[in-house]
Tab-separated table of C-alpha atoms and ligand atoms in Angstrom:
chain	number	residue	atom	x	y	z
A	1	MET	CA	48.719	45.092	51.025
A	2	PRO	CA	48.281	45.203	47.237
A	3	ASP	CA	44.817	45.464	45.670
A	4	TYR	CA	43.426	43.790	42.571
A	5	THR	CA	40.668	45.374	40.469
A	6	VAL	CA	38.194	42.798	39.188
A	7	ILE	CA	37.145	43.622	35.605
A	8	ASN	CA	33.796	42.688	34.037
A	9	PRO	CA	34.915	40.839	30.865
A	10	ALA	CA	31.697	41.775	29.027
A	11	THR	CA	32.055	45.532	29.583
A	12	GLU	CA	35.731	46.052	30.529
A	13	GLN	CA	34.441	48.110	33.490
A	14	ALA	CA	35.858	47.750	37.008
A	15	VAL	CA	33.554	45.695	39.280
A	16	THR	CA	35.292	46.063	42.620
A	17	THR	CA	38.670	45.952	44.275
A	18	VAL	CA	39.933	43.002	46.284
A	19	THR	CA	42.815	43.028	48.728
A	20	LEU	CA	45.390	40.381	47.905
A	21	SER	CA	46.732	38.322	50.785
A	22	THR	CA	50.412	38.347	51.608
A	23	ALA	CA	52.664	35.380	52.402
A	24	ALA	CA	52.575	36.299	56.122
A	25	GLU	CA	48.753	36.415	56.095
A	26	THR	CA	48.703	33.052	54.341
A	27	ASP	CA	50.935	31.552	57.031
A	28	ALA	CA	48.669	32.985	59.740
A	29	ALA	CA	45.554	31.555	58.021
A	30	ILE	CA	47.194	28.129	57.715
A	31	GLU	CA	48.081	28.180	61.421
A	32	ARG	CA	44.492	29.137	62.347
A	33	ALA	CA	43.209	26.340	60.102
A	34	ALA	CA	45.518	23.827	61.789
A	35	ALA	CA	44.272	24.937	65.234
A	36	ALA	CA	40.636	24.743	64.082
A	37	GLN	CA	41.152	21.238	62.699
A	38	VAL	CA	41.816	19.854	66.178
A	39	SER	CA	38.206	20.498	67.197
A	40	TRP	CA	36.634	20.115	63.707
A	41	ARG	CA	37.790	16.501	63.487
A	42	GLU	CA	36.140	15.866	66.874
A	43	VAL	CA	32.720	17.199	65.778
A	44	ALA	CA	30.387	14.188	65.825
A	45	PRO	CA	29.680	12.878	62.301
A	46	GLY	CA	25.973	13.735	62.517
A	47	ASP	CA	26.753	17.278	63.649
A	48	ARG	CA	29.316	17.771	60.883
A	49	ALA	CA	26.687	16.540	58.426
A	50	ARG	CA	24.132	18.995	59.829
A	51	LEU	CA	26.577	21.910	59.523
A	52	LEU	CA	27.307	21.031	55.892
A	53	ARG	CA	23.553	20.882	55.184
A	54	ARG	CA	23.149	24.307	56.797
A	55	PHE	CA	26.015	25.572	54.645
A	56	ALA	CA	24.188	24.182	51.568
A	57	ALA	CA	20.988	25.948	52.670
A	58	GLU	CA	22.885	29.251	53.016
A	59	VAL	CA	24.254	28.842	49.491
A	60	ASP	CA	20.755	27.980	48.254
A	61	ALA	CA	19.383	31.173	49.800
A	62	HIS	CA	22.048	33.193	47.951
A	63	VAL	CA	22.020	31.535	44.510
A	64	ALA	CA	20.850	34.689	42.747
A	65	GLU	CA	23.482	36.838	44.459
A	66	LEU	CA	26.293	34.371	43.694
A	67	ALA	CA	25.160	34.026	40.068
A	68	ALA	CA	25.109	37.817	39.629
A	69	LEU	CA	28.636	38.033	41.072
A	70	GLU	CA	29.844	35.413	38.559
A	71	VAL	CA	28.208	37.239	35.668
A	72	ALA	CA	29.940	40.472	36.670
A	73	GLY	CA	33.294	39.031	37.687
A	74	SER	CA	33.748	36.195	35.161
A	75	GLY	CA	31.368	36.936	32.270
A	76	HIS	CA	29.485	33.647	32.668
A	77	PRO	CA	25.977	33.686	31.163
A	78	ILE	CA	23.382	34.087	33.908
A	79	GLY	CA	21.766	30.693	33.197
A	80	GLN	CA	25.108	28.946	33.551
A	81	ALA	CA	26.124	30.987	36.600
A	82	THR	CA	22.841	30.117	38.331
A	83	TRP	CA	23.437	26.435	37.617
A	84	GLU	CA	26.982	26.772	39.023
A	85	ALA	CA	25.767	28.281	42.313
A	86	GLN	CA	23.128	25.544	42.620
A	87	HIS	CA	25.870	23.021	41.875
A	88	VAL	CA	27.823	24.255	44.921
A	89	ARG	CA	24.714	23.630	47.026
A	90	ASP	CA	24.271	20.152	45.525
A	91	VAL	CA	27.905	19.161	46.042
A	92	LEU	CA	27.672	20.247	49.699
A	93	LEU	CA	24.470	18.250	50.150
A	94	TYR	CA	25.981	15.179	48.479
A	95	TYR	CA	29.048	15.213	50.740
A	96	SER	CA	27.001	16.092	53.831
A	97	ALA	CA	25.961	12.431	53.741
A	98	ALA	CA	29.589	11.310	53.925
A	99	PRO	CA	30.630	11.898	57.578
A	100	GLU	CA	28.154	9.296	58.827
A	101	ARG	CA	29.283	6.799	56.186
A	102	LEU	CA	33.047	7.153	56.688
A	103	THR	CA	33.376	3.629	58.010
A	104	GLY	CA	36.478	1.483	58.359
A	105	ARG	CA	36.817	-2.295	58.248
A	106	GLN	CA	37.129	-5.152	60.660
A	107	ILE	CA	39.619	-7.689	59.305
A	108	PRO	CA	39.890	-11.237	60.723
A	109	VAL	CA	43.272	-11.890	62.339
A	110	ALA	CA	44.527	-14.472	64.845
A	111	GLY	CA	44.864	-13.396	68.479
A	112	GLY	CA	42.691	-10.297	68.367
A	113	LEU	CA	40.887	-7.804	66.267
A	114	ASN	CA	42.078	-5.681	63.354
A	115	VAL	CA	40.204	-2.476	62.573
A	116	THR	CA	40.825	0.390	60.177
A	117	PHE	CA	39.963	4.076	60.563
A	118	HIS	CA	39.817	6.866	57.949
A	119	GLU	CA	41.689	9.719	59.594
A	120	PRO	CA	41.513	13.282	58.225
A	121	LEU	CA	44.777	14.676	56.861
A	122	GLY	CA	44.746	18.080	58.589
A	123	VAL	CA	44.803	21.320	56.579
A	124	VAL	CA	43.983	20.994	52.871
A	125	GLY	CA	45.178	23.734	50.475
A	126	LEU	CA	42.860	24.305	47.555
A	127	ILE	CA	44.114	26.179	44.464
A	128	VAL	CA	41.326	27.083	42.034
A	129	PRO	CA	41.502	28.325	38.409
A	130	TRP	CA	39.492	31.192	36.903
A	131	ASN	CA	37.368	29.246	34.446
A	132	PHE	CA	34.872	27.658	36.885
A	133	PRO	CA	35.388	29.558	40.150
A	134	MET	CA	32.384	28.041	41.963
A	135	PRO	CA	32.154	24.367	40.902
A	136	ILE	CA	35.877	23.628	41.170
A	137	PHE	CA	36.040	25.301	44.568
A	138	ALA	CA	33.143	23.097	45.748
A	139	TRP	CA	34.635	19.868	44.362
A	140	GLY	CA	37.669	20.124	46.638
A	141	MET	CA	36.166	21.953	49.588
A	142	ALA	CA	33.062	19.840	50.298
A	143	PRO	CA	34.654	16.352	50.562
A	144	ALA	CA	37.687	17.767	52.395
A	145	LEU	CA	35.453	19.313	55.085
A	146	ALA	CA	33.209	16.240	55.255
A	147	ALA	CA	36.267	14.098	56.035
A	148	GLY	CA	37.215	16.303	59.004
A	149	ASN	CA	39.892	18.458	57.375
A	150	THR	CA	40.012	22.225	57.432
A	151	VAL	CA	40.502	24.090	54.159
A	152	VAL	CA	42.455	27.145	53.067
A	153	ALA	CA	41.355	28.013	49.529
A	154	LYS	CA	42.955	30.334	47.011
A	155	PRO	CA	40.680	31.433	44.162
A	156	ALA	CA	42.282	32.597	40.924
A	157	GLU	CA	43.534	36.156	41.210
A	158	VAL	CA	41.159	37.378	38.483
A	159	THR	CA	37.964	35.673	39.787
A	160	PRO	CA	37.909	35.860	43.607
A	161	LEU	CA	34.380	37.181	44.218
A	162	THR	CA	32.177	34.095	44.453
A	163	ALA	CA	34.604	31.990	46.500
A	164	ARG	CA	35.061	34.877	48.917
A	165	ARG	CA	31.275	35.186	49.328
A	166	ILE	CA	30.873	31.429	49.794
A	167	GLY	CA	33.473	31.628	52.573
A	168	GLU	CA	31.275	34.217	54.326
A	169	LEU	CA	28.225	31.991	53.863
A	170	ALA	CA	30.074	29.129	55.577
A	171	LEU	CA	30.540	31.305	58.670
A	172	ALA	CA	26.896	32.436	58.540
A	173	ALA	CA	25.871	28.753	58.448
A	174	GLY	CA	27.747	28.121	61.681
A	175	LEU	CA	30.991	26.525	60.501
A	176	PRO	CA	33.551	27.473	63.153
A	177	PRO	CA	36.113	30.161	62.202
A	178	GLY	CA	39.205	28.641	60.607
A	179	VAL	CA	37.391	25.613	59.187
A	180	LEU	CA	37.061	27.206	55.736
A	181	THR	CA	39.252	30.195	54.850
A	182	VAL	CA	39.203	31.875	51.438
A	183	LEU	CA	42.344	33.883	50.659
A	184	PRO	CA	42.296	35.959	47.470
A	185	GLY	CA	45.831	36.403	46.235
A	186	LYS	CA	48.463	35.593	43.682
A	187	GLY	CA	49.471	32.051	42.805
A	188	SER	CA	53.115	32.950	43.249
A	189	VAL	CA	52.419	34.196	46.811
A	190	VAL	CA	49.388	32.508	48.429
A	191	GLY	CA	49.455	29.382	46.215
A	192	GLN	CA	53.173	28.942	46.737
A	193	ARG	CA	52.832	29.228	50.551
A	194	LEU	CA	50.115	26.579	50.538
A	195	VAL	CA	52.500	24.263	48.683
A	196	ASP	CA	55.491	25.093	50.888
A	197	HIS	CA	53.918	25.302	54.360
A	198	PRO	CA	54.464	22.046	56.286
A	199	LEU	CA	51.126	22.337	58.111
A	200	VAL	CA	49.291	21.963	54.771
A	201	ARG	CA	49.020	18.219	54.345
A	202	LYS	CA	47.422	18.077	50.915
A	203	ILE	CA	47.142	20.295	47.839
A	204	VAL	CA	44.164	20.085	45.515
A	205	PHE	CA	45.223	21.932	42.386
A	206	THR	CA	43.197	22.620	39.268
A	207	GLY	CA	44.845	24.598	36.523
A	208	SER	CA	47.352	24.367	33.719
A	209	THR	CA	49.636	21.386	33.230
A	210	GLU	CA	52.613	23.755	33.330
A	211	VAL	CA	51.839	25.088	36.837
A	212	GLY	CA	50.640	21.632	37.941
A	213	ARG	CA	54.117	20.208	37.288
A	214	GLU	CA	55.661	22.834	39.569
A	215	ILE	CA	53.063	22.170	42.272
A	216	MET	CA	53.808	18.458	42.104
A	217	ALA	CA	57.555	19.107	42.416
A	218	GLY	CA	56.913	21.406	45.394
A	219	CYS	CA	54.720	18.824	47.095
A	220	ALA	CA	57.327	16.110	46.458
A	221	ARG	CA	59.792	17.957	48.713
A	222	GLN	CA	57.511	17.243	51.697
A	223	VAL	CA	55.903	14.064	50.327
A	224	LYS	CA	52.724	16.124	50.480
A	225	ARG	CA	49.546	14.565	49.084
A	226	VAL	CA	48.424	16.158	45.842
A	227	THR	CA	45.537	15.913	43.418
A	228	LEU	CA	46.087	17.540	40.022
A	229	GLU	CA	43.303	18.431	37.587
A	230	LEU	CA	45.061	19.839	34.544
A	231	GLY	CA	44.606	20.660	30.878
A	232	GLY	CA	42.794	18.806	28.125
A	233	LYS	CA	42.567	18.420	24.346
A	234	SER	CA	39.613	16.124	24.056
A	235	ALA	CA	38.204	14.432	20.965
A	236	ASN	CA	34.577	14.291	19.861
A	237	ILE	CA	34.557	11.202	17.610
A	238	VAL	CA	31.687	10.917	15.121
A	239	PHE	CA	31.293	7.608	13.258
A	240	ALA	CA	29.399	7.294	9.980
A	241	ASP	CA	26.645	5.234	11.639
A	242	ALA	CA	25.910	7.946	14.264
A	243	ASP	CA	22.831	10.114	14.579
A	244	LEU	CA	24.625	12.885	12.670
A	245	GLU	CA	21.904	15.473	13.309
A	246	ARG	CA	22.231	15.084	17.072
A	247	ALA	CA	26.038	14.874	17.001
A	248	ALA	CA	26.266	18.092	14.967
A	249	ALA	CA	23.582	19.936	16.965
A	250	THR	CA	25.364	19.293	20.270
A	251	ALA	CA	29.004	19.582	19.092
A	252	PRO	CA	29.102	23.409	19.545
A	253	TYR	CA	27.996	23.055	23.175
A	254	ALA	CA	30.669	20.400	23.780
A	255	VAL	CA	33.378	22.923	22.956
A	256	PHE	CA	31.977	26.475	23.148
A	257	ASP	CA	30.450	26.084	26.610
A	258	ASN	CA	32.006	28.775	28.848
A	259	ALA	CA	33.462	30.278	25.638
A	260	GLY	CA	35.676	27.195	25.303
A	261	GLN	CA	37.388	27.965	28.630
A	262	ASP	CA	36.656	24.457	29.777
A	263	CYS	CA	39.194	21.745	30.541
A	264	CYS	CA	36.721	19.184	29.135
A	265	ALA	CA	36.116	21.074	25.869
A	266	ARG	CA	35.861	18.618	22.988
A	267	SER	CA	38.065	20.882	20.890
A	268	ARG	CA	38.983	18.267	18.251
A	269	ILE	CA	36.022	16.935	16.290
A	270	LEU	CA	37.012	13.763	14.436
A	271	VAL	CA	34.543	12.700	11.731
A	272	GLN	CA	34.584	9.525	9.634
A	273	ARG	CA	35.569	10.575	6.108
A	274	SER	CA	32.486	9.114	4.391
A	275	VAL	CA	30.169	11.534	6.292
A	276	PHE	CA	32.568	14.465	6.682
A	277	ASP	CA	30.839	16.772	4.180
A	278	ARG	CA	27.354	15.976	5.490
A	279	PHE	CA	28.515	16.609	9.084
A	280	MET	CA	29.980	19.994	8.109
A	281	GLU	CA	26.672	20.955	6.439
A	282	LEU	CA	24.877	20.173	9.698
A	283	LEU	CA	27.491	21.816	11.940
A	284	GLU	CA	27.375	25.217	10.207
A	285	PRO	CA	23.819	26.201	11.259
A	286	ALA	CA	24.435	24.742	14.725
A	287	VAL	CA	27.446	27.025	15.224
A	288	ALA	CA	25.575	30.011	13.789
A	289	GLY	CA	22.779	29.289	16.280
A	290	VAL	CA	24.939	29.673	19.407
A	291	ARG	CA	23.654	32.821	21.120
A	292	VAL	CA	26.721	34.920	21.989
A	293	GLY	CA	26.182	38.159	23.868
A	294	ASP	CA	25.397	39.979	27.092
A	295	PRO	CA	25.868	37.388	29.864
A	296	ALA	CA	23.231	39.087	32.006
A	297	LEU	CA	20.474	38.139	29.517
A	298	PRO	CA	18.693	34.845	30.252
A	299	ASP	CA	18.905	33.507	26.655
A	300	THR	CA	22.640	34.015	26.269
A	301	GLU	CA	24.579	30.785	25.749
A	302	MET	CA	28.132	32.102	25.385
A	303	GLY	CA	29.801	35.104	26.993
A	304	PRO	CA	33.189	36.788	26.527
A	305	LEU	CA	36.667	35.473	27.237
A	306	ILE	CA	38.139	36.251	30.644
A	307	SER	CA	40.623	38.997	29.662
A	308	ALA	CA	42.172	40.963	26.820
A	309	ALA	CA	45.425	39.010	27.189
A	310	HIS	CA	43.596	35.711	26.951
A	311	ARG	CA	41.683	36.871	23.864
A	312	GLU	CA	45.001	37.747	22.227
A	313	ARG	CA	46.301	34.272	22.976
A	314	VAL	CA	43.165	32.619	21.564
A	315	ALA	CA	43.304	34.824	18.455
A	316	SER	CA	46.874	33.705	17.804
A	317	TYR	CA	45.430	30.260	16.938
A	318	VAL	CA	43.440	31.787	14.079
A	319	PRO	CA	46.090	33.717	12.094
A	320	ASP	CA	45.533	35.037	8.590
A	321	GLY	CA	45.405	32.049	6.283
A	322	ALA	CA	44.043	29.660	8.940
A	323	PRO	CA	41.592	27.139	7.420
A	324	VAL	CA	38.443	28.848	8.777
A	325	ALA	CA	35.418	26.855	7.585
A	326	PHE	CA	32.857	29.123	9.260
A	327	ARG	CA	32.331	31.258	12.364
A	328	GLY	CA	29.499	32.235	14.653
A	329	SER	CA	28.745	35.734	15.850
A	330	ALA	CA	30.149	37.974	18.602
A	331	PRO	CA	29.153	41.467	19.751
A	332	ALA	CA	31.148	44.486	18.634
A	333	GLY	CA	32.239	47.140	21.139
A	334	PRO	CA	33.691	46.712	24.619
A	335	GLY	CA	34.215	43.254	26.077
A	336	PHE	CA	36.678	40.457	25.387
A	337	TRP	CA	34.590	38.812	22.652
A	338	PHE	CA	35.670	36.083	20.285
A	339	PRO	CA	33.269	34.341	17.892
A	340	PRO	CA	32.857	30.542	17.819
A	341	THR	CA	35.337	29.477	15.133
A	342	VAL	CA	35.564	26.216	13.167
A	343	LEU	CA	38.845	25.263	11.469
A	344	ALA	CA	38.559	22.455	8.903
A	345	PRO	CA	40.027	20.311	7.699
A	346	ALA	CA	42.812	20.742	10.248
A	347	GLY	CA	45.324	18.166	11.426
A	348	ALA	CA	48.483	17.909	13.471
A	349	GLU	CA	50.183	20.577	11.362
A	350	HIS	CA	47.925	23.179	12.955
A	351	PRO	CA	48.638	24.406	16.539
A	352	ALA	CA	44.874	24.653	17.236
A	353	PHE	CA	44.734	20.879	16.748
A	354	THR	CA	47.575	20.102	19.159
A	355	ASP	CA	47.472	22.838	21.845
A	356	GLU	CA	44.835	23.532	24.468
A	357	VAL	CA	43.403	26.784	23.034
A	358	PHE	CA	41.009	27.383	25.977
A	359	GLY	CA	38.767	29.469	23.749
A	360	PRO	CA	35.915	28.988	21.247
A	361	VAL	CA	38.043	27.422	18.500
A	362	VAL	CA	37.473	23.869	17.257
A	363	THR	CA	39.174	21.809	14.582
A	364	VAL	CA	37.372	19.212	12.453
A	365	THR	CA	39.471	16.356	11.060
A	366	PRO	CA	38.513	13.323	8.952
A	367	PHE	CA	39.441	9.755	9.945
A	368	GLU	CA	39.232	6.462	8.068
A	369	ASP	CA	38.158	3.741	10.515
A	370	GLU	CA	37.898	2.798	14.182
A	371	ALA	CA	41.625	2.178	14.649
A	372	ASP	CA	42.486	5.473	12.958
A	373	ALA	CA	40.018	7.363	15.196
A	374	VAL	CA	41.544	5.923	18.377
A	375	THR	CA	45.088	6.648	17.182
A	376	ILE	CA	44.281	10.292	16.398
A	377	ALA	CA	42.320	10.747	19.650
A	378	ASN	CA	45.273	9.421	21.670
A	379	ASP	CA	47.903	11.474	19.833
A	380	THR	CA	48.098	14.108	22.585
A	381	PRO	CA	49.816	14.386	25.968
A	382	TYR	CA	46.383	15.043	27.507
A	383	GLY	CA	43.585	12.631	28.422
A	384	LEU	CA	40.741	14.317	30.259
A	385	SER	CA	37.503	13.934	28.394
A	386	GLY	CA	35.832	13.049	25.094
A	387	SER	CA	32.721	11.833	23.282
A	388	ILE	CA	31.898	8.982	20.919
A	389	TRP	CA	28.949	9.026	18.517
A	390	THR	CA	27.855	5.675	17.057
A	391	GLU	CA	24.754	3.484	16.970
A	392	ASN	CA	26.942	0.362	17.304
A	393	VAL	CA	27.170	-0.668	20.979
A	394	GLY	CA	30.184	-2.896	20.441
A	395	ARG	CA	32.081	-0.091	18.729
A	396	ALA	CA	31.109	2.350	21.479
A	397	ILE	CA	32.584	0.033	24.101
A	398	ARG	CA	35.733	-0.792	22.087
A	399	VAL	CA	36.486	2.853	21.372
A	400	ALA	CA	35.651	3.939	24.935
A	401	ARG	CA	38.153	1.363	26.211
A	402	GLY	CA	40.732	2.397	23.593
A	403	VAL	CA	40.731	6.148	24.168
A	404	GLU	CA	43.171	7.098	26.937
A	405	THR	CA	41.046	9.570	28.823
A	406	GLY	CA	39.324	9.845	32.194
A	407	ASN	CA	35.768	10.897	31.321
A	408	LEU	CA	33.868	9.854	28.223
A	409	SER	CA	30.330	10.171	26.981
A	410	VAL	CA	28.664	8.008	24.336
A	411	ASN	CA	25.984	9.717	22.235
A	412	SER	CA	26.062	12.684	24.612
A	413	HIS	CA	28.237	15.770	24.747
A	414	SER	CA	28.849	15.915	28.485
A	415	SER	CA	30.200	13.578	31.145
A	416	VAL	CA	30.708	15.545	34.382
A	417	ARG	CA	28.481	14.772	37.372
A	418	TYR	CA	29.359	15.315	41.021
A	419	TRP	CA	28.335	11.777	41.956
A	420	THR	CA	30.672	10.097	39.431
A	421	PRO	CA	34.489	10.127	39.531
A	422	PHE	CA	36.322	12.842	37.618
A	423	GLY	CA	39.964	13.190	36.625
A	424	GLY	CA	42.516	12.777	33.881
A	425	PHE	CA	44.860	10.266	32.258
A	426	LYS	CA	48.409	11.173	31.189
A	427	GLN	CA	49.271	14.883	31.618
A	428	SER	CA	45.657	15.810	32.365
A	429	GLY	CA	46.175	15.037	36.003
A	430	LEU	CA	46.691	12.804	38.955
A	431	GLY	CA	44.019	11.354	41.215
A	432	ARG	CA	40.244	11.551	41.040
A	433	GLU	CA	37.715	14.002	42.439
A	434	LEU	CA	33.970	13.689	42.984
A	435	GLY	CA	31.923	10.513	43.208
A	436	PRO	CA	31.387	8.209	46.173
A	437	ASP	CA	35.120	7.541	46.742
A	438	ALA	CA	36.270	11.170	46.918
A	439	LEU	CA	36.897	11.003	50.680
A	440	ASP	CA	39.587	8.364	50.116
A	441	SER	CA	41.927	11.096	48.926
A	442	PHE	CA	41.129	13.327	51.921
A	443	THR	CA	41.871	10.687	54.553
A	444	GLU	CA	44.635	8.294	55.537
A	445	VAL	CA	43.769	4.716	56.412
A	446	LYS	CA	44.968	3.770	59.880
A	447	ASN	CA	45.302	0.093	60.693
A	448	VAL	CA	44.987	-0.954	64.366
A	449	PHE	CA	45.520	-4.440	65.818
A	450	ILE	CA	43.928	-5.052	69.235
A	451	ALA	CA	45.145	-8.170	70.993
A	452	SER	CA	42.460	-10.167	72.797
B	501	TAP	P1	46.889	28.314	36.062
B	501	TAP	O1	47.549	29.503	35.503
B	501	TAP	O2	47.664	27.067	36.149
B	501	TAP	O3	46.341	28.762	37.501
B	501	TAP	C1	45.574	27.915	38.288
B	501	TAP	C2	45.676	28.361	39.733
B	501	TAP	O4	47.013	28.159	40.190
B	501	TAP	C3	45.362	29.845	39.959
B	501	TAP	O5	44.707	29.999	41.189
B	501	TAP	C4	46.765	30.434	40.009
B	501	TAP	O6	46.817	31.652	40.715
B	501	TAP	C5	47.507	29.353	40.755
B	501	TAP	N1	48.969	29.408	40.591
B	501	TAP	C6	49.686	29.945	39.582
B	501	TAP	N2	51.008	29.811	39.814
B	501	TAP	C7	51.133	29.175	41.010
B	501	TAP	C8	52.240	28.747	41.793
B	501	TAP	N3	53.504	28.938	41.408
B	501	TAP	N4	52.000	28.110	42.965
B	501	TAP	C9	50.736	27.881	43.368
B	501	TAP	N5	49.654	28.283	42.685
B	501	TAP	C10	49.831	28.907	41.506
B	501	TAP	O7	45.575	27.932	35.253
B	501	TAP	P2	44.403	28.872	34.798
B	501	TAP	O8	44.887	29.638	33.608
B	501	TAP	O9	43.827	29.587	35.949
B	501	TAP	O10	43.302	27.796	34.349
B	501	TAP	C11	43.295	27.261	33.083
B	501	TAP	C12	43.868	25.858	33.081
B	501	TAP	O11	43.216	25.058	34.046
B	501	TAP	C13	43.643	25.135	31.767
B	501	TAP	O12	44.799	24.449	31.389
B	501	TAP	C14	42.534	24.159	32.083
B	501	TAP	O13	42.491	23.037	31.257
B	501	TAP	C15	42.823	23.811	33.486
B	501	TAP	N6	41.612	23.304	34.125
B	501	TAP	C16	41.538	21.993	34.427
B	501	TAP	C17	40.397	21.496	35.018
B	501	TAP	C18	40.310	20.062	35.377
B	501	TAP	S1	39.152	19.687	36.424
B	501	TAP	N7	41.123	19.193	34.897
B	501	TAP	C19	39.329	22.338	35.288
B	501	TAP	C20	39.428	23.674	34.960
B	501	TAP	C21	40.602	24.153	34.384
B	501	TAP	P3	46.720	33.048	39.909
B	501	TAP	O14	45.311	33.171	39.462
B	501	TAP	O15	47.057	34.083	40.896
B	501	TAP	O16	47.690	32.975	38.764
């Protein structure tokens, strides 16, 4: 069995070694999960709810440990990592209310009674990326379990530590063996088996659009259910009538959060031409103020990139001669550091404007009017997120309806909450996660007519 050495991205030191699962071990785990599902689906709704609440309590009791693991294994700042562990607890608590509310319908028909049931699918395969190892794991796992499915989850090869620990906490909370299995391993081995194994009835994939396409094709061969949460290239649109101070003060956090390794990063700032210069004056000190450094320190706002290879890729978007307007700071010495970088003015001729950089690089581009802003915002194959800054309510609504994207915020830089739906338009994905309707995608509706 091959091993993988987890590297601390802030120090480049080895953290620990993790054994990678093989295809045969993946098959065995899927078979155990299928056997466990037979009794898990029969657990009374109130008891399933109680077990999920106990699981949440276990996570709550280990927030500090999980956060420290994420700091070491992913380079997330400790404040953010703590929030992420608490988020896992909150998502579990939110969906612990679902088993007792998973009601069907009674539909009037002649000659009897028509009722519907939400039946669990069976085994759900969860494939998680490296950028948010805890939250994205929770988003798929909690509603899948609440609906009566069992889950086999594959964390990203480079960030397996927190998901693996959460899997242990599930057992400690009393979830029966086989209900939640975490299998560290390679996408091409464990991920591929989850897609190919007929006992896996649904894949929840979060990752790149490129791999997502392959997953979708693989699932199509078995007409397997699939939810895809993919890449993004979101716009932060600032109109001349906006509160420019607030828009500029928050813009760095809309894109440099998690060092820009965020599918929702608003990595294209579009500013109405008449206030472009003023906005840039306000943005410069805001970018300089982002505290980049040791992720273990409580005040740190931005940590390193995940790996040396990823830093090289991000750096390729800022070649010599790139229109760098200004940059923030980054530590010297070991660690995969990259400073917050603002390219302006930059348009479609620049790859950083068109590609998902997945690093702390943002472009700023002028626009003329409302129609122009919507056209530029939509000129991308992606459609995941975005923000609109204006004091005009009518314009906010018109532009929000015009931008082809799944999650928008008006006069705010963030739009992700576990109790509201989340997902992408166009090549940013397929299906929705989170929110009150999440269990719809983890169940099949069964329609039964009973003659009277
Ligand atoms: P990917 O390279 O696509 O990897 C995502 C996951 O898929 C990893 O666990 C990976 O395993 C696995 N995988 C790779 N090849 C596979 C295959 N052939 N079959 C099955 N699984 C396979 O993405 P990433 O670099 O980790 O994450 C960054 C991307 O995710 C960005 O594009 C970002 O926008 C997107 N993302 C989207 C969202 C939402 S919610 N829309 C959220 C976060 C990230 P390995 O680790 O072993 O390669």
